[in-house]
Coordinates of C-alpha atoms and ligand atoms in Angstrom, one line a residue:
M1 CA -17.2 -19.1 -0.2
K2 CA -16.1 -21.1 2.9
R3 CA -12.6 -21.3 4.2
E4 CA -12.1 -24.9 3.0
D5 CA -13.3 -23.9 -0.5
V6 CA -10.5 -21.4 -1.1
L7 CA -7.6 -22.5 1.0
R8 CA -4.9 -25.0 0.1
K9 CA -4.6 -28.2 2.1
G10 CA -0.8 -28.3 2.6
P11 CA 1.7 -25.5 3.4
Y12 CA 1.7 -22.5 1.0
P13 CA 4.9 -22.7 -1.1
L14 CA 7.5 -20.3 -2.4
L15 CA 7.8 -19.6 -6.1
I16 CA 11.3 -20.0 -7.4
E17 CA 12.2 -20.3 -11.1
G18 CA 8.6 -21.1 -12.1
K19 CA 8.2 -23.9 -9.5
E20 CA 6.2 -24.0 -6.3
V21 CA 8.7 -25.3 -3.8
P22 CA 9.0 -25.7 0.0
S23 CA 11.7 -23.7 1.8
L24 CA 15.1 -25.3 1.9
S25 CA 14.9 -25.6 5.7
G26 CA 11.3 -27.0 5.5
K27 CA 10.3 -24.6 8.2
T28 CA 6.8 -23.2 8.2
F29 CA 4.9 -20.4 9.9
T30 CA 1.2 -19.9 10.6
S31 CA -1.1 -17.4 9.0
I32 CA -3.8 -16.4 11.5
D33 CA -7.4 -15.5 10.7
P34 CA -7.8 -12.3 12.7
S35 CA -11.6 -12.6 12.9
T36 CA -11.3 -15.8 15.0
G37 CA -7.7 -15.7 16.2
R38 CA -7.3 -19.2 14.9
A39 CA -4.7 -20.7 12.5
L40 CA -5.7 -20.3 8.9
A41 CA -2.9 -21.9 6.9
E42 CA 0.7 -23.0 7.1
V43 CA 3.3 -21.2 4.9
Y44 CA 6.8 -22.3 4.0
E45 CA 9.2 -19.8 5.6
A46 CA 12.1 -18.8 3.4
G47 CA 15.6 -18.1 4.7
P48 CA 18.5 -16.2 3.2
E49 CA 19.4 -19.3 1.2
D50 CA 16.0 -19.3 -0.5
V51 CA 16.3 -15.6 -1.2
D52 CA 19.7 -16.4 -2.8
L53 CA 18.1 -19.0 -5.1
A54 CA 15.2 -16.6 -6.0
V55 CA 17.5 -13.7 -6.8
G56 CA 19.7 -16.1 -8.8
A57 CA 16.7 -17.3 -10.8
A58 CA 15.6 -13.8 -11.5
C59 CA 19.1 -12.8 -12.7
K60 CA 19.2 -15.8 -15.0
A61 CA 15.7 -15.0 -16.4
F62 CA 16.7 -11.4 -16.9
E63 CA 19.8 -12.2 -18.8
S64 CA 18.5 -15.1 -20.8
T65 CA 15.1 -13.9 -21.9
W66 CA 13.2 -11.1 -20.2
R67 CA 15.5 -8.1 -21.0
S68 CA 15.3 -8.9 -24.7
T69 CA 11.6 -9.8 -24.8
L70 CA 9.9 -7.4 -27.2
P71 CA 7.6 -4.8 -25.6
R72 CA 4.6 -6.2 -27.4
E73 CA 5.3 -9.7 -26.0
R74 CA 5.7 -8.3 -22.4
S75 CA 2.4 -6.4 -22.9
K76 CA 0.6 -9.5 -24.1
K77 CA 1.8 -11.6 -21.1
L78 CA 0.6 -8.9 -18.7
M79 CA -2.8 -8.8 -20.5
K80 CA -3.0 -12.6 -20.3
L81 CA -2.2 -12.5 -16.5
A82 CA -4.9 -9.8 -16.1
D83 CA -7.5 -12.1 -17.7
L84 CA -6.4 -15.1 -15.5
L85 CA -6.5 -12.8 -12.4
A86 CA -10.0 -11.5 -13.3
A87 CA -11.3 -15.1 -13.4
R88 CA -9.9 -15.6 -9.8
V89 CA -11.0 -12.3 -8.2
E90 CA -13.9 -13.9 -6.3
A91 CA -11.7 -16.6 -4.8
L92 CA -8.9 -14.2 -4.0
S93 CA -11.3 -11.8 -2.4
W94 CA -12.4 -14.6 0.0
I95 CA -8.7 -15.5 0.7
E96 CA -8.0 -11.9 1.7
C97 CA -11.3 -11.8 3.7
Y98 CA -10.0 -14.6 5.9
D99 CA -6.3 -13.8 5.8
A100 CA -6.5 -10.1 6.4
G101 CA -10.0 -9.8 8.0
K102 CA -11.3 -7.7 5.2
P103 CA -15.1 -7.4 4.9
I104 CA -16.0 -9.5 1.8
A105 CA -17.8 -6.6 0.0
A106 CA -14.8 -4.3 0.4
S107 CA -12.3 -7.1 -0.5
R108 CA -14.1 -7.7 -3.8
A109 CA -14.2 -4.0 -4.6
W110 CA -10.4 -3.7 -4.0
L111 CA -9.4 -6.8 -5.9
A112 CA -11.7 -6.0 -8.8
G113 CA -9.1 -3.3 -9.6
G114 CA -6.2 -5.8 -9.8
P115 CA -6.6 -6.8 -13.5
G116 CA -6.7 -3.1 -14.4
T117 CA -3.3 -2.5 -12.8
L118 CA -1.8 -5.1 -15.1
E119 CA -3.7 -3.7 -18.1
F120 CA -2.6 -0.1 -17.4
Y121 CA 1.1 -1.0 -17.5
A122 CA 0.6 -3.4 -20.4
G123 CA -0.6 -0.4 -22.3
C124 CA 1.9 2.1 -20.9
L125 CA 5.0 0.1 -21.7
L126 CA 4.3 0.4 -25.4
G127 CA 5.0 4.1 -25.3
L128 CA 8.3 3.6 -23.3
S129 CA 11.3 5.0 -25.2
G130 CA 14.2 7.3 -25.1
E131 CA 14.5 10.5 -27.1
T132 CA 16.8 12.3 -29.5
L133 CA 18.5 15.3 -28.0
D134 CA 19.5 18.4 -30.0
V135 CA 22.8 18.9 -28.3
S136 CA 25.0 22.0 -29.0
D137 CA 27.9 19.9 -30.3
K138 CA 26.9 19.3 -33.9
T139 CA 29.7 16.7 -34.4
L140 CA 27.5 14.4 -32.3
M141 CA 24.2 12.6 -32.6
D142 CA 22.9 12.3 -29.0
F143 CA 20.1 10.1 -27.9
T144 CA 18.8 8.3 -24.8
L145 CA 17.8 4.7 -24.2
R146 CA 15.4 3.6 -21.4
E147 CA 16.7 0.3 -20.1
P148 CA 15.4 -2.0 -17.4
L149 CA 17.2 -2.1 -14.1
G150 CA 17.6 -5.8 -13.7
V151 CA 16.2 -7.6 -10.7
C152 CA 13.7 -5.7 -8.4
G153 CA 12.9 -6.7 -4.9
L154 CA 9.3 -5.9 -4.0
I155 CA 8.5 -5.8 -0.3
V156 CA 4.7 -5.6 0.4
P157 CA 2.7 -4.7 3.6
W158 CA -0.4 -6.4 4.9
N159 CA -3.1 -3.7 4.4
F160 CA -3.8 -4.3 0.7
P161 CA -1.7 -7.5 0.1
L162 CA -2.4 -8.4 -3.5
S163 CA -3.3 -4.9 -4.8
I164 CA 0.0 -3.5 -3.6
A165 CA 2.0 -6.5 -4.9
L166 CA 0.4 -5.9 -8.3
L167 CA 1.1 -2.1 -8.2
K168 CA 4.8 -3.0 -7.7
M169 CA 5.0 -6.0 -10.0
A170 CA 3.2 -4.6 -13.1
P171 CA 5.5 -1.6 -13.8
A172 CA 8.6 -3.5 -12.9
L173 CA 7.8 -6.3 -15.4
A174 CA 6.5 -3.8 -18.0
A175 CA 9.9 -2.0 -17.9
G176 CA 11.7 -5.3 -18.6
N177 CA 12.8 -6.2 -15.0
C178 CA 12.5 -9.5 -13.2
V179 CA 11.1 -9.5 -9.7
V180 CA 11.3 -11.2 -6.3
I181 CA 8.2 -10.5 -4.3
K182 CA 8.3 -10.6 -0.5
P183 CA 4.6 -10.5 0.7
S184 CA 3.9 -9.5 4.3
E185 CA 4.3 -12.5 6.6
V186 CA 0.9 -11.5 8.1
T187 CA -1.0 -11.9 4.8
P188 CA 0.9 -14.1 2.4
L189 CA -1.8 -16.3 0.9
S190 CA -3.3 -14.3 -2.0
T191 CA 0.2 -13.5 -3.5
V192 CA 1.0 -17.2 -3.5
E193 CA -2.1 -17.7 -5.6
L194 CA -1.0 -15.0 -8.0
G195 CA 2.2 -16.9 -8.4
A196 CA 0.2 -20.0 -9.4
L197 CA -1.0 -18.1 -12.5
V198 CA 2.2 -16.7 -13.9
A199 CA 3.3 -19.8 -15.9
E200 CA -0.1 -20.1 -17.6
A201 CA 0.2 -16.4 -18.5
G202 CA 3.4 -17.3 -20.4
F203 CA 6.1 -15.7 -18.1
P204 CA 9.3 -17.6 -18.5
P205 CA 10.5 -19.3 -15.3
G206 CA 12.3 -16.9 -12.9
V207 CA 10.8 -13.7 -14.2
I208 CA 8.5 -13.7 -11.1
N209 CA 9.6 -15.2 -7.8
I210 CA 7.9 -15.2 -4.4
V211 CA 9.6 -15.6 -1.0
N212 CA 7.5 -15.7 2.2
G213 CA 8.7 -14.9 5.7
P214 CA 9.5 -12.1 8.1
G215 CA 11.1 -8.8 7.2
D216 CA 14.3 -9.8 8.9
P217 CA 15.9 -12.0 7.6
V218 CA 13.9 -12.5 4.3
G219 CA 13.2 -8.9 3.3
S220 CA 16.6 -7.7 4.5
A221 CA 18.4 -10.5 2.5
L222 CA 16.8 -9.0 -0.6
V223 CA 17.8 -5.5 0.4
R224 CA 21.4 -6.6 1.0
D225 CA 21.8 -8.7 -2.1
P226 CA 24.2 -6.9 -4.5
R227 CA 22.5 -8.5 -7.5
V228 CA 19.2 -6.7 -6.7
A229 CA 19.1 -3.4 -8.5
K230 CA 16.1 -1.9 -6.9
I231 CA 13.9 -2.2 -3.8
S232 CA 10.3 -1.1 -3.9
F233 CA 9.0 -1.1 -0.4
T234 CA 5.7 -0.2 1.1
G235 CA 5.4 -0.3 4.9
G236 CA 6.1 1.6 8.1
T237 CA 8.4 4.5 8.2
E238 CA 10.8 2.9 10.7
S239 CA 11.2 -0.2 8.5
G240 CA 11.7 2.1 5.5
K241 CA 14.5 4.0 7.2
R242 CA 16.3 0.7 8.0
I243 CA 15.9 -0.4 4.4
F244 CA 17.2 3.0 3.2
R245 CA 20.3 2.5 5.3
E246 CA 20.9 -1.1 4.3
A247 CA 20.3 -0.3 0.6
A248 CA 23.0 2.3 0.7
D249 CA 25.7 -0.3 0.9
T250 CA 25.0 -1.3 -2.7
V251 CA 23.6 2.1 -3.8
K252 CA 20.3 0.5 -4.8
R253 CA 17.4 2.4 -6.4
L254 CA 14.5 2.8 -4.0
T255 CA 10.9 3.5 -4.1
L256 CA 9.7 4.0 -0.5
E257 CA 5.9 4.3 0.3
L258 CA 5.8 4.9 4.0
G259 CA 3.4 6.1 6.7
G260 CA 1.3 9.1 6.9
K261 CA -0.6 11.4 9.3
S262 CA -2.6 13.2 6.7
A263 CA -4.9 16.1 7.5
S264 CA -8.4 16.9 6.3
L265 CA -9.3 20.6 6.4
V266 CA -13.0 21.2 6.6
F267 CA -13.9 24.9 6.1
A268 CA -17.2 26.5 7.2
D269 CA -18.4 26.9 3.6
A270 CA -17.9 23.2 2.8
D271 CA -20.5 20.6 1.8
L272 CA -20.5 19.1 5.3
D273 CA -22.3 15.9 4.2
K274 CA -19.6 15.2 1.7
A275 CA -16.8 15.9 4.2
V276 CA -18.5 13.8 6.8
A277 CA -18.8 10.9 4.4
V278 CA -15.1 11.1 3.7
A279 CA -14.1 11.2 7.4
Y280 CA -16.5 8.2 8.0
T281 CA -14.7 6.3 5.2
D282 CA -11.3 7.1 6.6
I283 CA -12.2 5.5 9.9
V284 CA -14.2 2.5 8.6
R285 CA -12.5 1.5 5.4
N286 CA -10.1 -1.4 6.1
S287 CA -10.7 -0.5 9.8
G288 CA -8.6 2.6 9.3
Q289 CA -5.5 0.7 8.2
V290 CA -5.0 2.9 5.1
C291 CA -1.8 4.9 4.6
G292 CA -3.5 7.8 2.9
A293 CA -6.4 8.1 5.4
C294 CA -6.8 11.6 6.7
T295 CA -6.3 10.8 10.4
R296 CA -6.1 14.4 11.6
L297 CA -9.5 16.0 11.2
L298 CA -9.2 19.8 11.2
L299 CA -12.6 21.5 11.6
E300 CA -13.3 25.2 11.4
E301 CA -14.6 26.2 14.8
S302 CA -18.0 27.5 13.6
V303 CA -19.1 24.2 12.0
A304 CA -17.2 21.8 14.2
D305 CA -20.2 20.8 16.4
A306 CA -22.5 20.4 13.5
F307 CA -19.9 18.3 11.6
L308 CA -19.3 16.0 14.6
D309 CA -23.0 15.5 15.3
K310 CA -23.4 14.1 11.7
L311 CA -20.2 12.0 11.9
E312 CA -21.0 10.6 15.3
A313 CA -24.5 9.6 14.1
K314 CA -23.1 7.7 11.2
L315 CA -20.4 6.0 13.3
R316 CA -23.0 4.8 15.7
A317 CA -24.8 3.0 12.8
V318 CA -21.7 1.3 11.3
K319 CA -22.1 -2.5 10.8
I320 CA -19.2 -4.2 12.5
G321 CA -19.1 -7.9 12.2
P322 CA -17.5 -11.0 10.8
P323 CA -15.7 -10.2 7.5
E324 CA -17.5 -13.0 5.7
D325 CA -20.9 -11.4 6.2
P326 CA -21.7 -9.4 3.0
A327 CA -23.4 -6.7 5.2
T328 CA -20.3 -6.1 7.3
E329 CA -18.7 -2.6 6.7
M330 CA -16.0 -2.9 9.3
G331 CA -14.3 -6.2 10.2
P332 CA -11.4 -6.9 12.6
L333 CA -8.0 -5.2 12.3
V334 CA -5.4 -7.4 10.6
S335 CA -4.1 -8.9 13.8
S336 CA -4.5 -8.8 17.6
A337 CA -1.0 -7.2 17.7
Q338 CA -2.2 -4.3 15.5
A339 CA -5.3 -3.9 17.6
A340 CA -3.1 -3.9 20.8
K341 CA -1.0 -1.1 19.2
V342 CA -4.1 1.0 18.7
R343 CA -5.3 0.3 22.3
K344 CA -1.9 1.5 23.5
Y345 CA -2.4 4.8 21.6
L346 CA -5.8 5.2 23.4
E347 CA -3.9 5.2 26.7
I348 CA -1.2 7.4 25.3
G349 CA -3.8 9.9 24.2
K350 CA -5.6 9.9 27.5
A351 CA -2.3 10.4 29.4
E352 CA -1.7 13.4 27.1
G353 CA -5.1 14.9 27.9
A354 CA -7.1 13.9 24.8
T355 CA -10.4 12.0 25.2
P356 CA -10.9 8.9 23.1
K357 CA -14.6 8.1 22.4
A358 CA -15.9 4.9 20.9
Y359 CA -19.2 4.9 18.9
V360 CA -20.1 1.2 19.0
D361 CA -20.2 -1.0 22.1
L362 CA -18.7 -4.4 21.2
A363 CA -18.8 -5.8 24.8
G364 CA -20.5 -9.1 25.2
R365 CA -20.9 -9.7 21.4
S366 CA -20.0 -13.2 20.4
D367 CA -19.5 -12.4 16.7
T368 CA -16.7 -9.9 17.4
A369 CA -15.1 -11.7 20.4
S370 CA -11.6 -11.8 18.8
D371 CA -9.4 -9.1 20.3
A372 CA -8.6 -7.9 16.8
F373 CA -12.0 -6.1 16.7
L374 CA -12.2 -2.4 17.6
P375 CA -15.0 0.1 17.4
P376 CA -14.8 3.3 15.4
M377 CA -13.3 6.1 17.5
L378 CA -12.4 9.8 17.7
F379 CA -9.9 11.6 19.8
H380 CA -11.5 14.8 21.1
G381 CA -9.7 17.6 22.8
A382 CA -6.4 16.9 21.1
T383 CA -3.7 19.4 20.1
N384 CA -1.2 18.9 17.2
A385 CA 1.6 18.6 19.8
M386 CA 0.3 15.3 21.1
R387 CA 1.6 11.9 20.0
V388 CA -1.8 10.9 18.8
A389 CA -1.6 13.8 16.3
R390 CA 2.0 13.2 15.3
E391 CA 2.3 9.4 15.1
E392 CA 0.6 7.0 12.7
I393 CA -1.8 4.9 14.7
F394 CA -3.1 2.8 11.8
G395 CA -6.5 1.8 13.1
P396 CA -10.2 3.1 13.2
V397 CA -9.4 6.4 15.0
L398 CA -9.2 10.0 13.9
T399 CA -7.8 12.8 15.9
V400 CA -10.1 15.9 15.9
M401 CA -8.7 19.4 16.1
R402 CA -10.4 22.8 15.6
F403 CA -9.1 26.0 13.8
R404 CA -10.2 29.6 13.5
T405 CA -8.3 30.8 10.4
E406 CA -7.1 29.5 7.1
A407 CA -3.5 30.2 8.1
E408 CA -3.9 28.3 11.4
A409 CA -5.3 25.3 9.4
V410 CA -2.4 25.2 7.0
A411 CA 0.1 25.6 9.8
I412 CA -1.4 22.5 11.6
A413 CA -1.7 20.5 8.4
N414 CA 2.0 21.1 7.5
D415 CA 3.3 20.6 11.1
T416 CA 4.1 16.9 10.6
R417 CA 7.1 14.8 9.7
Y418 CA 4.9 13.1 7.1
G419 CA 3.5 14.4 3.8
L420 CA 1.5 11.6 2.2
A421 CA -1.8 13.3 1.4
A422 CA -4.4 15.9 2.4
C423 CA -8.0 16.8 1.8
V424 CA -9.6 20.2 1.6
F425 CA -13.3 20.8 1.8
T426 CA -14.6 24.2 0.7
R427 CA -16.9 25.7 -1.9
D428 CA -14.5 28.6 -2.5
A429 CA -12.5 27.6 -5.5
T430 CA -9.9 30.3 -5.0
R431 CA -9.3 29.2 -1.4
A432 CA -9.1 25.6 -2.7
M433 CA -6.3 26.5 -5.1
R434 CA -4.5 28.4 -2.3
M435 CA -4.7 25.3 -0.2
V436 CA -3.4 23.1 -3.0
R437 CA -0.3 25.3 -3.2
A438 CA 0.1 25.7 0.6
I439 CA -0.2 22.1 1.7
S440 CA 3.0 20.1 1.6
A441 CA 1.9 16.6 0.6
G442 CA 2.2 14.2 -2.3
T443 CA -1.5 14.1 -3.0
V444 CA -4.0 16.9 -2.3
C445 CA -7.7 16.2 -2.8
V446 CA -10.3 18.9 -3.0
N447 CA -13.9 18.0 -2.0
T448 CA -13.2 14.3 -2.3
G449 CA -11.4 11.7 -0.2
V450 CA -7.9 10.3 -0.8
R451 CA -8.6 7.4 -3.2
S452 CA -5.6 6.6 -5.3
S453 CA -5.9 5.0 -8.8
V454 CA -3.4 3.1 -10.9
D455 CA -3.3 5.9 -13.5
A456 CA -2.2 8.8 -11.2
P457 CA 1.1 8.9 -9.3
F458 CA 1.0 8.4 -5.6
G459 CA 3.8 8.9 -3.1
G460 CA 4.7 11.0 -0.1
F461 CA 6.8 14.0 0.7
R462 CA 9.3 14.1 3.6
E463 CA 9.2 10.9 5.8
S464 CA 6.2 9.5 3.9
G465 CA 8.6 8.3 1.2
I466 CA 10.7 8.5 -1.9
G467 CA 9.5 8.1 -5.5
K468 CA 6.0 7.4 -6.9
E469 CA 4.0 4.3 -7.2
R470 CA 1.2 4.2 -9.9
G471 CA 0.9 6.3 -13.0
K472 CA 3.5 6.3 -15.7
E473 CA 6.0 7.6 -13.1
A474 CA 6.2 4.2 -11.5
L475 CA 7.2 2.7 -14.9
L476 CA 9.9 5.4 -15.4
D477 CA 11.1 4.8 -11.9
D478 CA 11.7 1.1 -12.8
T479 CA 14.0 2.0 -15.7
Q480 CA 17.4 3.7 -16.0
L481 CA 18.3 6.2 -18.7
K482 CA 21.4 5.6 -20.8
N483 CA 22.8 8.5 -22.8
V484 CA 24.4 7.7 -26.2
R485 CA 26.8 10.2 -27.8
Y486 CA 27.5 9.1 -31.3
G487 CA 30.4 10.9 -33.1
L488 CA 29.6 11.8 -36.7
Ligands
LIG501 P1 6.1 -3.1 8.0 O1 7.0 -2.0 7.7 O2 6.0 -3.7 9.3 O3 6.2 -4.3 6.9 C1 6.1 -4.1 5.5 C2 6.8 -5.1 4.8 O4 8.2 -4.9 5.0 C3 6.6 -6.6 5.2 O5 6.6 -7.4 4.1 C4 7.7 -6.8 6.2 O6 8.0 -8.2 6.3 C5 8.8 -6.1 5.5 N1 9.9 -5.7 6.4 C6 9.9 -5.2 7.6 N2 11.1 -4.9 8.1 C7 12.0 -5.1 7.1 C8 13.4 -5.0 6.9 N3 14.1 -4.5 7.9 N4 13.9 -5.3 5.7 C9 13.1 -5.7 4.7 N5 11.8 -5.9 4.8 C10 11.2 -5.6 6.0 O7 4.6 -2.4 7.6 P2 3.2 -3.1 7.8 O8 2.9 -3.1 9.2 O9 3.1 -4.4 7.0 O10 2.3 -2.1 7.0 C11 1.7 -1.0 7.6 C12 2.5 0.2 7.2 O11 2.6 0.4 5.8 C13 1.9 1.5 7.7 O12 2.9 2.3 8.3 C14 1.4 2.2 6.5 O13 1.3 3.6 6.5 C15 2.3 1.7 5.4 N6 1.7 1.8 4.1 C16 2.1 2.8 3.3 C17 1.5 2.9 2.0 C18 1.9 4.1 1.1 O14 1.6 4.0 -0.1 N7 2.6 5.1 1.5 C19 0.6 2.0 1.6 C20 0.2 1.0 2.5 C21 0.8 0.9 3.7

């Protein structure tokens, strides 16, 4: 579909109390198409006064309807929204193709999972309940109630805009909360289109609100608002730390899904083709802008050269091009600014003594002329002490290191402030289980890549975050437990 077929004509609105509205200031910002560097759409920019209205609408909806809506009714509305979304997946995939630079084939594949997120929590919520406790004081009947928190602020990054918004929104609504969503200012368009479906799905006005604009002041107004009970944030670790500090003033609940520098450990007995395919995907998928990508590639010395020969051959053949081309595997990064950040790390790595190597020459190509395009790359000759092995780069580049023993591999893998995920490739099941125990990360994958799904919990250790997104854990994290002690 062409840009003009899927984009709105006027500025994209906010959603407050069931109505699409301009911001009170009337101010707009421009969303850029990274594949061309040109303006794609204008978006109304919220200010703290709009956030105030959105939170007020959410509070009103929570007290007047949503908290007392029967679980079965909440479930039906989520299912209805899933159906409406399914009918829009094609158009939404094109919107993210243009707004985030996602290759259309990949964009479709990601968004095809969106309705399933709503369906999963529509089912899960029906089993949500407290329990009866057999306490030692027999003059009491003791039980727990699982109650919603109230209003949740959902702050979303740009790398999987609508998918992550849905992963936050579905459990929050399922648990009986009302939400204010703050999409990334870099990729706001698809979430606005989700907002256009919520009235038809039967959600009362104010249950779902959307405010667009930058992290500061729009996101931080949500974080500071004492009426907001919880913030669910996905984004960079430094932003997450600031939110953690600001949320402390009102002792808010937090789910923080932050950055990563995950390791992939490839042992000599591994199925090398499988391990190569995963490393290739970690570089190419979403141009490497994936939090769970294993960006530190640890290779056992005896197979390192053979592994790299295979990986480099695949990288030379990757199809880089305009995201609207169905054959494109790798499009631009989300913005010129993100590509500039990656280029800076190439210089940092060189200065530290590592050697960045690119596998596709983009020079002189007219279809990848925007400076948001980068080729797939590897850092060779790196050590784990270098910044390119310690800091999240968030682009199509892996840092390659070699190891001789299992103990050395584990020590490198765990020598990081992050702890989001890890991969282990080996045919030795006993070793695989030793690695599962030894590696300190929220998700450990054996002989497969890090691909999260809605039905399994995902969330990092250490500075990769707090709490879990996905799985029934996300639903529980969006409730609070009340203990009732009833004297007999
Ligand atoms: P970012 O931190 O710049 O922004 C994320 C969101 O937070 C945006 O909506 C932004 O406007 C908002 N924000 C920024 N500062 C804020 C503040 N002070 N108060 C309130 N809101 C604020 O992140 P990004 O660049 O959009 O996304 C990339 C990052 O997200 C990477 O570090 C990546 O690892 C991380 N990420 C993590 C996961 C995960 O599950 N752990 C998933 C996807 C992305």
